[in-house]
């Protein structure tokens, strides 16, 4: 939230157990543009802030991998400047 955003958005999630978490942002061409997290996290509620001030307006995709497994479809984010 919010989505669309300008230029900061928050990504919230809950982990059922301690896990290695990787959260990555991709552009529409499928290129990795930023890694928001790549470390062990404790079980519970978490929120990651993405400041996209250095990126241009457009559609971006966020992918979350927990314990080496992709948790599902990517989330689409719309940056509007």
Tab-separated table of C-alpha atoms in Angstrom, residues 8-62:
chain	number	residue	atom	x	y	z
A	8	UNK	CA	7.211	5.228	-1.561
A	9	UNK	CA	5.186	2.079	-0.924
A	10	UNK	CA	5.064	-0.507	1.857
A	11	UNK	CA	5.011	-4.262	1.363
A	12	UNK	CA	3.544	-6.147	4.320
A	13	UNK	CA	3.672	-9.884	4.944
A	14	UNK	CA	3.470	-12.496	7.678
A	15	UNK	CA	5.866	-15.398	8.182
A	16	UNK	CA	4.587	-18.529	9.965
A	17	UNK	CA	8.136	-19.512	11.002
A	18	UNK	CA	11.679	-18.134	10.949
A	19	UNK	CA	12.808	-18.210	7.304
A	20	UNK	CA	15.293	-16.935	4.770
A	21	UNK	CA	13.421	-14.224	2.826
A	22	UNK	CA	14.289	-12.603	-0.487
A	23	UNK	CA	12.171	-9.759	-1.867
A	24	UNK	CA	13.104	-8.511	-5.331
A	25	UNK	CA	11.714	-5.830	-7.645
A	26	UNK	CA	11.678	-6.346	-11.427
A	27	UNK	CA	10.824	-3.985	-14.284
A	28	UNK	CA	8.436	-4.888	-17.118
A	29	UNK	CA	11.325	-6.334	-19.146
A	30	UNK	CA	11.924	-8.834	-16.345
A	31	UNK	CA	15.201	-7.283	-15.189
A	32	UNK	CA	16.000	-7.268	-11.509
A	33	UNK	CA	16.257	-3.619	-10.481
A	34	UNK	CA	16.412	-3.829	-6.694
A	35	UNK	CA	16.623	-6.324	-3.847
A	36	UNK	CA	14.648	-5.097	-0.837
A	37	UNK	CA	15.506	-7.980	1.495
A	38	UNK	CA	17.731	-11.024	1.405
A	39	UNK	CA	18.235	-12.330	4.923
A	40	UNK	CA	16.798	-14.452	7.709
A	41	UNK	CA	13.629	-13.064	9.305
A	42	UNK	CA	11.815	-14.142	12.434
A	43	UNK	CA	8.275	-15.465	12.353
A	44	UNK	CA	5.610	-12.772	12.525
A	45	UNK	CA	4.420	-9.652	10.770
A	46	UNK	CA	6.877	-7.607	8.681
A	47	UNK	CA	6.741	-4.492	6.542
A	48	UNK	CA	9.340	-3.453	3.952
A	49	UNK	CA	9.403	0.066	2.501
A	50	UNK	CA	10.434	0.640	-1.095
A	51	UNK	CA	11.468	4.162	-2.055
A	52	UNK	CA	11.387	4.186	-5.865
A	53	UNK	CA	12.435	7.833	-6.197
A	54	UNK	CA	15.367	6.868	-8.448
A	55	UNK	CA	13.162	4.880	-10.848
A	56	UNK	CA	10.908	6.116	-13.634
A	57	UNK	CA	7.126	5.895	-13.691
A	58	UNK	CA	5.767	2.556	-14.779
A	59	UNK	CA	4.815	-0.963	-13.779
A	60	UNK	CA	7.066	-3.008	-11.507
A	61	UNK	CA	6.749	-6.522	-10.122
A	62	UNK	CA	7.698	-7.725	-6.648
